[in-house]
Coordinates of C-alpha atoms and ligand atoms in Angstrom, one line a residue:
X1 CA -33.1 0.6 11.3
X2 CA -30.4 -2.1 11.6
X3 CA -28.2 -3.8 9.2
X4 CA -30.8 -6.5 8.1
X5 CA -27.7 -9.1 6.8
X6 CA -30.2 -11.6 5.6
X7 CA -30.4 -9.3 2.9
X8 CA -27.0 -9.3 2.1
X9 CA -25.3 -12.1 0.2
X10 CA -22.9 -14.4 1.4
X11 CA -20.7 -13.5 -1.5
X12 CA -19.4 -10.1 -1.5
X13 CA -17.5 -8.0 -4.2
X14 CA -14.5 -6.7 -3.3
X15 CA -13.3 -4.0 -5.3
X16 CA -9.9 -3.2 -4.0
X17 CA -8.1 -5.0 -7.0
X18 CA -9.6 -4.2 -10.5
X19 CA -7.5 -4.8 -12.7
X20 CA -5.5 -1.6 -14.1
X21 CA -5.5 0.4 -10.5
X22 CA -1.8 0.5 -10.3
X23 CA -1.7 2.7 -13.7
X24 CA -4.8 4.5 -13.3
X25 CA -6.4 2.5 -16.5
X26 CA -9.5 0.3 -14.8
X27 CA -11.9 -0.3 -18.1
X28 CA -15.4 0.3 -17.1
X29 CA -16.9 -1.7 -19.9
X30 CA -15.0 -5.0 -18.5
X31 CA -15.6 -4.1 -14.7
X32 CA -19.5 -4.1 -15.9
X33 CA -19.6 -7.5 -17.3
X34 CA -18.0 -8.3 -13.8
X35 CA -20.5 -6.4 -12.0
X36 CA -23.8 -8.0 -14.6
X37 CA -22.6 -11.6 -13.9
X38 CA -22.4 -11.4 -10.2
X39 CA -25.6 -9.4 -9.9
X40 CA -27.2 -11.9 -12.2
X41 CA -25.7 -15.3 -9.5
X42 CA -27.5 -13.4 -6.9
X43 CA -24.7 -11.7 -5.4
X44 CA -26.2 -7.6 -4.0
X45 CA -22.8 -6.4 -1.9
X46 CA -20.0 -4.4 -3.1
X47 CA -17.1 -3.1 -0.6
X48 CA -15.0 -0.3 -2.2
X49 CA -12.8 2.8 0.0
X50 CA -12.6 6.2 -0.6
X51 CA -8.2 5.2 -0.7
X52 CA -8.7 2.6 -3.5
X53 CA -6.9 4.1 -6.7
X54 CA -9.9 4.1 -9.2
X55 CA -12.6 2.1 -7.3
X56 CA -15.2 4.0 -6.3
X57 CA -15.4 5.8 -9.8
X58 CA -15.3 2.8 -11.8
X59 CA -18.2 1.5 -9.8
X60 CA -20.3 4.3 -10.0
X61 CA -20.2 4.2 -13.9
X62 CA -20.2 0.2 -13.7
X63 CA -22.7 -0.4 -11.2
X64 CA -24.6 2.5 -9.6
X65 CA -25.5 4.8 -12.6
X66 CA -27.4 0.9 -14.4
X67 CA -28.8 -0.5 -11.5
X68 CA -31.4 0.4 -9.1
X69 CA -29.9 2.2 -6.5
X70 CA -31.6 -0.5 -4.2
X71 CA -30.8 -3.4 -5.9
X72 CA -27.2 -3.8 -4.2
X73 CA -25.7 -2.7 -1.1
X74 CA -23.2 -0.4 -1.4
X75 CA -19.7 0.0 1.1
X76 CA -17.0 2.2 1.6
X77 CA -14.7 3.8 3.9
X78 CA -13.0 7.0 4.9
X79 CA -9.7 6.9 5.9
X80 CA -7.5 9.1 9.1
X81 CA -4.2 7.4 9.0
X82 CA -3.0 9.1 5.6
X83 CA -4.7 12.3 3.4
X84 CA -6.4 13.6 6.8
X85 CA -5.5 16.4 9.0
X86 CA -9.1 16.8 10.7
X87 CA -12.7 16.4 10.5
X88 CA -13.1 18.2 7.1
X89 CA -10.7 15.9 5.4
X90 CA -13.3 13.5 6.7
X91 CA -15.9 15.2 5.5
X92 CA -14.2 15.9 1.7
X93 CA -13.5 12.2 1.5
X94 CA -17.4 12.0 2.4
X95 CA -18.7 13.7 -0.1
X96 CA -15.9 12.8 -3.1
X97 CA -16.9 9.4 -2.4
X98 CA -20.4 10.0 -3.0
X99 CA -19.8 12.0 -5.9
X100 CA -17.4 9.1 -7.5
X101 CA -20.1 6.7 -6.4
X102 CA -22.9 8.8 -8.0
X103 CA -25.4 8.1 -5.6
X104 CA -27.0 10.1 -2.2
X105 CA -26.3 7.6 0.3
X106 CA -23.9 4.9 1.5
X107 CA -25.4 1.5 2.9
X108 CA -22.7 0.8 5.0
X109 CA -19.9 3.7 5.7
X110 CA -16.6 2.1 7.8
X111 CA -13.7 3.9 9.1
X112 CA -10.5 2.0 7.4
X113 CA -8.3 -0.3 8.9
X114 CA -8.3 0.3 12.5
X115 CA -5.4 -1.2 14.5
X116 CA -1.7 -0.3 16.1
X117 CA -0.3 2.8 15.2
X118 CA -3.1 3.8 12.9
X119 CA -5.9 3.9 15.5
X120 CA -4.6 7.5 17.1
X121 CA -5.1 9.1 14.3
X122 CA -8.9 8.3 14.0
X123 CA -9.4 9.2 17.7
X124 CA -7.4 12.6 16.8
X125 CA -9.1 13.6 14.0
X126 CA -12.9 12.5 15.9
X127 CA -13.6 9.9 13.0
X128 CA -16.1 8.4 15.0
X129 CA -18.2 11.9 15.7
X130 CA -18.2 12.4 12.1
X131 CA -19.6 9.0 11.0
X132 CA -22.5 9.2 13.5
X133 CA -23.2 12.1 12.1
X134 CA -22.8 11.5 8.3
X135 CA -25.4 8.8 9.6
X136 CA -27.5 11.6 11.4
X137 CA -27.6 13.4 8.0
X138 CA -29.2 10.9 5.9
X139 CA -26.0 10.3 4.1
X140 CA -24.6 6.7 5.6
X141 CA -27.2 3.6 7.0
X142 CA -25.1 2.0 8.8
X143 CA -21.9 2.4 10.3
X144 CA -19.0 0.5 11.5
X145 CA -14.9 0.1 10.9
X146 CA -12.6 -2.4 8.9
X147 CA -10.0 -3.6 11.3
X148 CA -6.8 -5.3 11.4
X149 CA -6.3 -5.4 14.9
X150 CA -5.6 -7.7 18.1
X151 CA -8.2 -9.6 20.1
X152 CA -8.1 -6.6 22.8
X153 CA -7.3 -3.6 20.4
X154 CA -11.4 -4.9 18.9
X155 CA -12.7 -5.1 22.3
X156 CA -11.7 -1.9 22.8
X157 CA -12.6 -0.3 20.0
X158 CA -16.4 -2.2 20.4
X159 CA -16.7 -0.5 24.0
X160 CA -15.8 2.4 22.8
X161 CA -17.8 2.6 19.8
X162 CA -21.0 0.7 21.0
X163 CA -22.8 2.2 18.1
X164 CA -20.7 -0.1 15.7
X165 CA -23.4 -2.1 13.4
X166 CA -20.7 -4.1 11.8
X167 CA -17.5 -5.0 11.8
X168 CA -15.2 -6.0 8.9
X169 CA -12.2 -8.3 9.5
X170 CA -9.5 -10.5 8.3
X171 CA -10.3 -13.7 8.0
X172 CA -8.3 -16.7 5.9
X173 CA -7.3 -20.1 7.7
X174 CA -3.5 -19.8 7.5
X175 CA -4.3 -16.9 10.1
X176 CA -6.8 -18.6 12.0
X177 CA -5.0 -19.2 14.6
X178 CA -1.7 -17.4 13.9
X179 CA -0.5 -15.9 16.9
X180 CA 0.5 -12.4 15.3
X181 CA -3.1 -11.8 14.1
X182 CA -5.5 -13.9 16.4
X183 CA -8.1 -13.9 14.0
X184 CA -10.0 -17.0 15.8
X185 CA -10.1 -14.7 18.9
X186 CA -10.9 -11.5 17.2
X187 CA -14.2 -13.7 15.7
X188 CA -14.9 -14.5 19.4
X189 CA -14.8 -10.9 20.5
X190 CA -17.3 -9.9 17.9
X191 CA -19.5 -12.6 18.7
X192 CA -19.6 -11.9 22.3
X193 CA -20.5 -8.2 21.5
X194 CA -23.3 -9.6 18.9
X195 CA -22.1 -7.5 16.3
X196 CA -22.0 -8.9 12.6
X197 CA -19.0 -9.9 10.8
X198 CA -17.8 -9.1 7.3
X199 CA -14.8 -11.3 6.0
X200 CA -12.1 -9.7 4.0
X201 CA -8.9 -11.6 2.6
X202 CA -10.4 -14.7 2.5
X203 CA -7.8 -15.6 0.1
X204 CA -5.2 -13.9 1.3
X205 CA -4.2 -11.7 -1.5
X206 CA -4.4 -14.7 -3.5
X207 CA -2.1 -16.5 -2.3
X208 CA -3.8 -19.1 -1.0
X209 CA -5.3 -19.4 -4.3
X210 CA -1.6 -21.1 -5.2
X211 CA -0.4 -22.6 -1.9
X212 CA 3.1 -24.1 -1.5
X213 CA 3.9 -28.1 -3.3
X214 CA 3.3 -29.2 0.5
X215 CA 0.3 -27.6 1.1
X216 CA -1.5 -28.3 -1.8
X217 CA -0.9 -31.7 -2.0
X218 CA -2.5 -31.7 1.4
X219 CA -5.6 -30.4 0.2
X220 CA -5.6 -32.4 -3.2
X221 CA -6.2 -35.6 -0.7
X222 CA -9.3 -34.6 0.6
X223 CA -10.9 -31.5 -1.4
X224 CA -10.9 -33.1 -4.9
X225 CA -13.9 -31.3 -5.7
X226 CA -13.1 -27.8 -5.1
X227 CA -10.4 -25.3 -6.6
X228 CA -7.6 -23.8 -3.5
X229 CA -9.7 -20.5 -4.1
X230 CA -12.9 -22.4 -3.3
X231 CA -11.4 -24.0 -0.2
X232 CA -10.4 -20.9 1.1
X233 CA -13.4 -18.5 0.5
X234 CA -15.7 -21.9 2.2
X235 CA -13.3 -22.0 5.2
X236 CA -14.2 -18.0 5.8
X237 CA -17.7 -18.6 4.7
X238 CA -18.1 -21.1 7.5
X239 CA -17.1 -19.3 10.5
X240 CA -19.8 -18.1 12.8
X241 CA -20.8 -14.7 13.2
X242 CA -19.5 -14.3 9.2
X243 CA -22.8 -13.3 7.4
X244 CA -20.7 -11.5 3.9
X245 CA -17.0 -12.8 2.8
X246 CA -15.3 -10.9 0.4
X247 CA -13.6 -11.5 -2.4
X248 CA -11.4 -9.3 -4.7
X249 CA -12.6 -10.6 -8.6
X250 CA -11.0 -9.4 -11.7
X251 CA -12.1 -11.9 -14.1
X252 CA -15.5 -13.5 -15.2
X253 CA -14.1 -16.7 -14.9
X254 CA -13.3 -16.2 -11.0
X255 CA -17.1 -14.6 -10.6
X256 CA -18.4 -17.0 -12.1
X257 CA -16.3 -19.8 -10.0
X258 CA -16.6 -17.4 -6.7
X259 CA -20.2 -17.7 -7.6
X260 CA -20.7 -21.3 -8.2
X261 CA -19.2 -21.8 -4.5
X262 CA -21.4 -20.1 -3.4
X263 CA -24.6 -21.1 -4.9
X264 CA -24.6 -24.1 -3.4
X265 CA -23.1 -23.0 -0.4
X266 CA -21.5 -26.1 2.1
X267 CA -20.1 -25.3 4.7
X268 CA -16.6 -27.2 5.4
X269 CA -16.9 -31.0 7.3
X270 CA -14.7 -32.5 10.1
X271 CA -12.3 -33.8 7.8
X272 CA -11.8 -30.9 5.8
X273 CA -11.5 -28.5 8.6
X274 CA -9.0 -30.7 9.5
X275 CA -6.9 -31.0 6.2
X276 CA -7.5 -27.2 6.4
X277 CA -5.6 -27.4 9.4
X278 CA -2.6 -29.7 8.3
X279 CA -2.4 -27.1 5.1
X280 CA -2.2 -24.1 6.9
X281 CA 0.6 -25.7 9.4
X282 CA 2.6 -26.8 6.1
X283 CA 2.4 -23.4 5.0
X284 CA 3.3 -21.4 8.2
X285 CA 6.4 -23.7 7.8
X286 CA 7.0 -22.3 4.8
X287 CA 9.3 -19.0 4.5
X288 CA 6.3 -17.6 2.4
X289 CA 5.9 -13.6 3.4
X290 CA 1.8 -13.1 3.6
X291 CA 1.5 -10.3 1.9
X292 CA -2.0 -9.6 0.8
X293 CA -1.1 -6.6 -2.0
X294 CA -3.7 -4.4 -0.1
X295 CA -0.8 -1.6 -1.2
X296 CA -1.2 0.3 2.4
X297 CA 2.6 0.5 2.1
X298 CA 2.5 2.2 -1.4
X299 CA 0.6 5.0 0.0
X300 CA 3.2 6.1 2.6
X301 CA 6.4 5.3 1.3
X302 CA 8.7 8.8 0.3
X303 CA 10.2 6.9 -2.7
X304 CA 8.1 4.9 -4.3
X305 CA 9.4 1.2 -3.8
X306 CA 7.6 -1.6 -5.2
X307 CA 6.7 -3.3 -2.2
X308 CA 4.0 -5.9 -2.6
X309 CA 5.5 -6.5 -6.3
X310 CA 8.9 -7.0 -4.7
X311 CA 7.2 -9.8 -2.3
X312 CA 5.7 -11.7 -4.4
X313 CA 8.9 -11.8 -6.2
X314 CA 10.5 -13.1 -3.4
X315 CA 7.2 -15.6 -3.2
X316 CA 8.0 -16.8 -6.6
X317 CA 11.3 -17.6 -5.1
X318 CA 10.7 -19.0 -2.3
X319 CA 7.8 -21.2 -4.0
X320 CA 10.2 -22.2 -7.0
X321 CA 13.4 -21.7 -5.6
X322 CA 14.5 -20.0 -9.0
X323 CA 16.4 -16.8 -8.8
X324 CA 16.4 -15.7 -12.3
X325 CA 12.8 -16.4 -12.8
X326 CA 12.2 -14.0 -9.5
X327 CA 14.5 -11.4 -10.4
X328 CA 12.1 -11.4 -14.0
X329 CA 9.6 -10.8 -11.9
X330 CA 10.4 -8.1 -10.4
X331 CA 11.7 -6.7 -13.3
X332 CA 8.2 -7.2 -15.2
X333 CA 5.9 -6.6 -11.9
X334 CA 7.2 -3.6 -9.6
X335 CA 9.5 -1.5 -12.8
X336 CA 7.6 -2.8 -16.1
X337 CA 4.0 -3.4 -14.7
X338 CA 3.6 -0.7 -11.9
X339 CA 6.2 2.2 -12.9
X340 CA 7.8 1.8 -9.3
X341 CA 11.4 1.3 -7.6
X342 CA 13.2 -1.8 -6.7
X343 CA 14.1 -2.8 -3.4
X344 CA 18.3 -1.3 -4.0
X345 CA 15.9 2.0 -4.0
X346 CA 14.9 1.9 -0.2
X347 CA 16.0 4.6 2.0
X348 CA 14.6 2.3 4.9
X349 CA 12.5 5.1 6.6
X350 CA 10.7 2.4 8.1
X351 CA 7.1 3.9 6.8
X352 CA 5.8 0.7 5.2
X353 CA 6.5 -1.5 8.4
X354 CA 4.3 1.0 10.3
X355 CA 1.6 0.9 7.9
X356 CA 1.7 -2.4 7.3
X357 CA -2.0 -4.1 8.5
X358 CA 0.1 -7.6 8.2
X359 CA 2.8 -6.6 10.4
X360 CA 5.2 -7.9 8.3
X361 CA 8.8 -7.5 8.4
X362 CA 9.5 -5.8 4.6
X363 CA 12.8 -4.5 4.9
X364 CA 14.2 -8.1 6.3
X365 CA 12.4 -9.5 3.2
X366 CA 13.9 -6.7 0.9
X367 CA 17.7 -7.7 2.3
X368 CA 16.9 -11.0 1.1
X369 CA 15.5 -10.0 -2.0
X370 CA 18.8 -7.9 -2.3
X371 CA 20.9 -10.6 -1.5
X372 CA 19.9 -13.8 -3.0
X373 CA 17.3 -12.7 -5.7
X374 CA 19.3 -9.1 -7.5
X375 CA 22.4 -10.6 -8.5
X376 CA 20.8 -13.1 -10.5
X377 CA 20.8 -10.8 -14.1
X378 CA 20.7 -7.4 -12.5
X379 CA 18.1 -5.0 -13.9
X380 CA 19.5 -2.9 -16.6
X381 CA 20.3 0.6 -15.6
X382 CA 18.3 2.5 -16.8
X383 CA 15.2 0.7 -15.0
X384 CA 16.6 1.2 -12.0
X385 CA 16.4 5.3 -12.5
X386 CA 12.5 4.9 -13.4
Ligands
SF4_1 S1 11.4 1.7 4.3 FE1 11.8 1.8 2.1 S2 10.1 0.8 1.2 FE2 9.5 1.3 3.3 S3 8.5 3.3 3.1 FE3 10.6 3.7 3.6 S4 11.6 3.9 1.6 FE4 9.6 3.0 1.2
SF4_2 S1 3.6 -5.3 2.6 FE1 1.8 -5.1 4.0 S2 0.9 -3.1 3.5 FE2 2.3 -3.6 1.8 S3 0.9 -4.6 0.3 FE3 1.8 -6.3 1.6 S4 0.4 -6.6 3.2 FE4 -0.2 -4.6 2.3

């Protein structure tokens, strides 16, 4: 039977970023208040991966083992580009998932974050046998692949995998029509192959939840009524072909304003599209690195640098143009708060870059970090051997 997404709510739950992943220490008991006040706004989809740190286990005890298994759509993904030599890893990751999960069945099973280098090792490894069968078997509904990818890499894939029910992309408006990632074309592709589109980082990371002075005091002109969060999940939530955005929430607080957005859902007007539009130019202007903290890097790097803490201390920098305060950041974020490396650590392998679904340039963001954030009250020694 196929994906029926009028079933599905607009709002869905990403659980890539509960709190306490970095150190292993998600609570369960907070992550179920999260999970009772967005089933109680209406809200039935939950997007999880057999690679988040703590996810899936959390939302099995959270959410599968005190809810009707079909009261709520469940989602995850298996993953080639690390922790797989072959179809049985695939198969492992399978059936850990399910156990974590506690439940028989997957609604909607995705191979993770297809695009550049990472696509070869899905086709190696025969990914896309092994979900049609894990559908075949009773174990997965539906099936399909999260994707950050160009315009032709997606039609591509589609052709290629004509059984693909849906498709899960990036979609945030100061990408819309950036010419790295193409998102307004990759939207178009989907379209034309009718296939059903679920929106991740509508928020980018969050940081469009805080824009830059120039950007914000765009939107303050003309979206009085609604937070930058709200702004940016309405902008996803309007595109066509989106039936499901995403968004990562780790406090009642955002659920509940994540919620509210979408309870009375309005798509944006003309002249917010447009202010949308001047924002997003102000921002691309802006020396802002877009990292989204997905942690892809974290997974593949030898030494274990701090990378998206390291960024969005440089973010802090270039938003507030205050050294010190960065290099506290860092300090507090990527040694305190995560137990990991600063940038001085990097044997620049090059690992990250590769893995990196944003493309972006970490190790020309690490010499600045380095140069013009470091000497400002260098860590104490003996953080830099943790
Ligand atoms: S280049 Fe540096 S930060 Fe990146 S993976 Fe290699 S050691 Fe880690
Ligand atoms: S640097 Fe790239 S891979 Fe690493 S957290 Fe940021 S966006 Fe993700």
């Amino acid at each position: 039977m196929a994906l029926n997404t009028s079933n599905i709510s607009k709002l869905g739950f990403g659980c890539m970023r509960f709190e306490g992943r970095a150190t292993d220490s998600i609570d369960v008991n907070r992550t179920a208040q999260l999970v009772d006040r967005y089933l109680e706004a209406g809200g039935n989809y939950f997007d999880t991966a057999w690679a988040y740190p703590g996810s899936e286990a959390v939302l099995g005890e959270a959410l599968v083992s005190r809810y009707p298994r079909d009261s709520f759509y469940l989602a995850t993904k298996c993953v080639a580009w690390t922790h797989c030599e072959g179809p049985d890893d695939l198969e492992k990751q399978l059936q850990e998932s399910l156990a974590a999960l506690q439940t028989d069945y997957i609604d909607v099973y995705l191979m993770h974050n297809l695009g550049g280098p990472r696509t070869a090792a899905f086709r190696a490894h025969g990914a896309w046998e092994f979900m049609k069968s894990a559908k075949e078997r009773g174990l997965v509904r539906h099936i399909g692949f999260s994707a950050h990818c160009t315009p032709e890499e997606l039609e591509e894939f589609l052709s290629e995998f004509p059984e693909t029910e849906v498709v899960q992309l990036q979609i945030n408006y100061i990408d819309w029509e950036n010419p790295t990632f193409r998102e307004r074309e990759c939207v178009e592709v989907a379209n034309r192959h009718g296939v059903p589109i679920i929106a991740m980082e509508p928020v980018k990371g969050g940081m469009l939840a805080n824009p830059p002075k120039k950007a914000a005091e765009i939107l303050d002109e003309v979206m009085l009524d609604y937070s930058y969060a709200a702004s940016a999940l309405r902008f996803t939530a309007s595109v066509d072909g989106v039936f499901c955005t995403l968004s990562g929430m780790n406090t009642i607080e955002m659920v509940e304003e994540n919620c509210n957005t979408f309870s009375d859902f309005k798509p944006l007007d003309e002249r917010e599209l447009e202010a949308i539009d001047r924002a997003q130019k102000a921002m691309r202007g802006s020396e802002i690195v877009a990292c989204t903290a997905c942690d892809y890097c974290a997974k593949v790097c030898p030494v274990g640098v701090g990378i998206s803490g390291s960024i969005n201390a440089f973010n802090h920098y270039i938003n507030y143009g205050d050294p010190t305060q960065a290099n506290e950041q860092l300090g507090f974020i990527v040694m305190f708060g995560a137990g990991k490396l600063p940038p001085v650590a990097c044997i620049r392998c090059g690992a990250c870059e590769e893995a990196c679904p944003q493309n972006l340039e970490i190790l020309k963001c690490f010499d600045r970090i380095i140069a013009e954030i470091m000497p400002h009250t260098p860590p104490p020694p003996d953080l830099m051997k943790m």
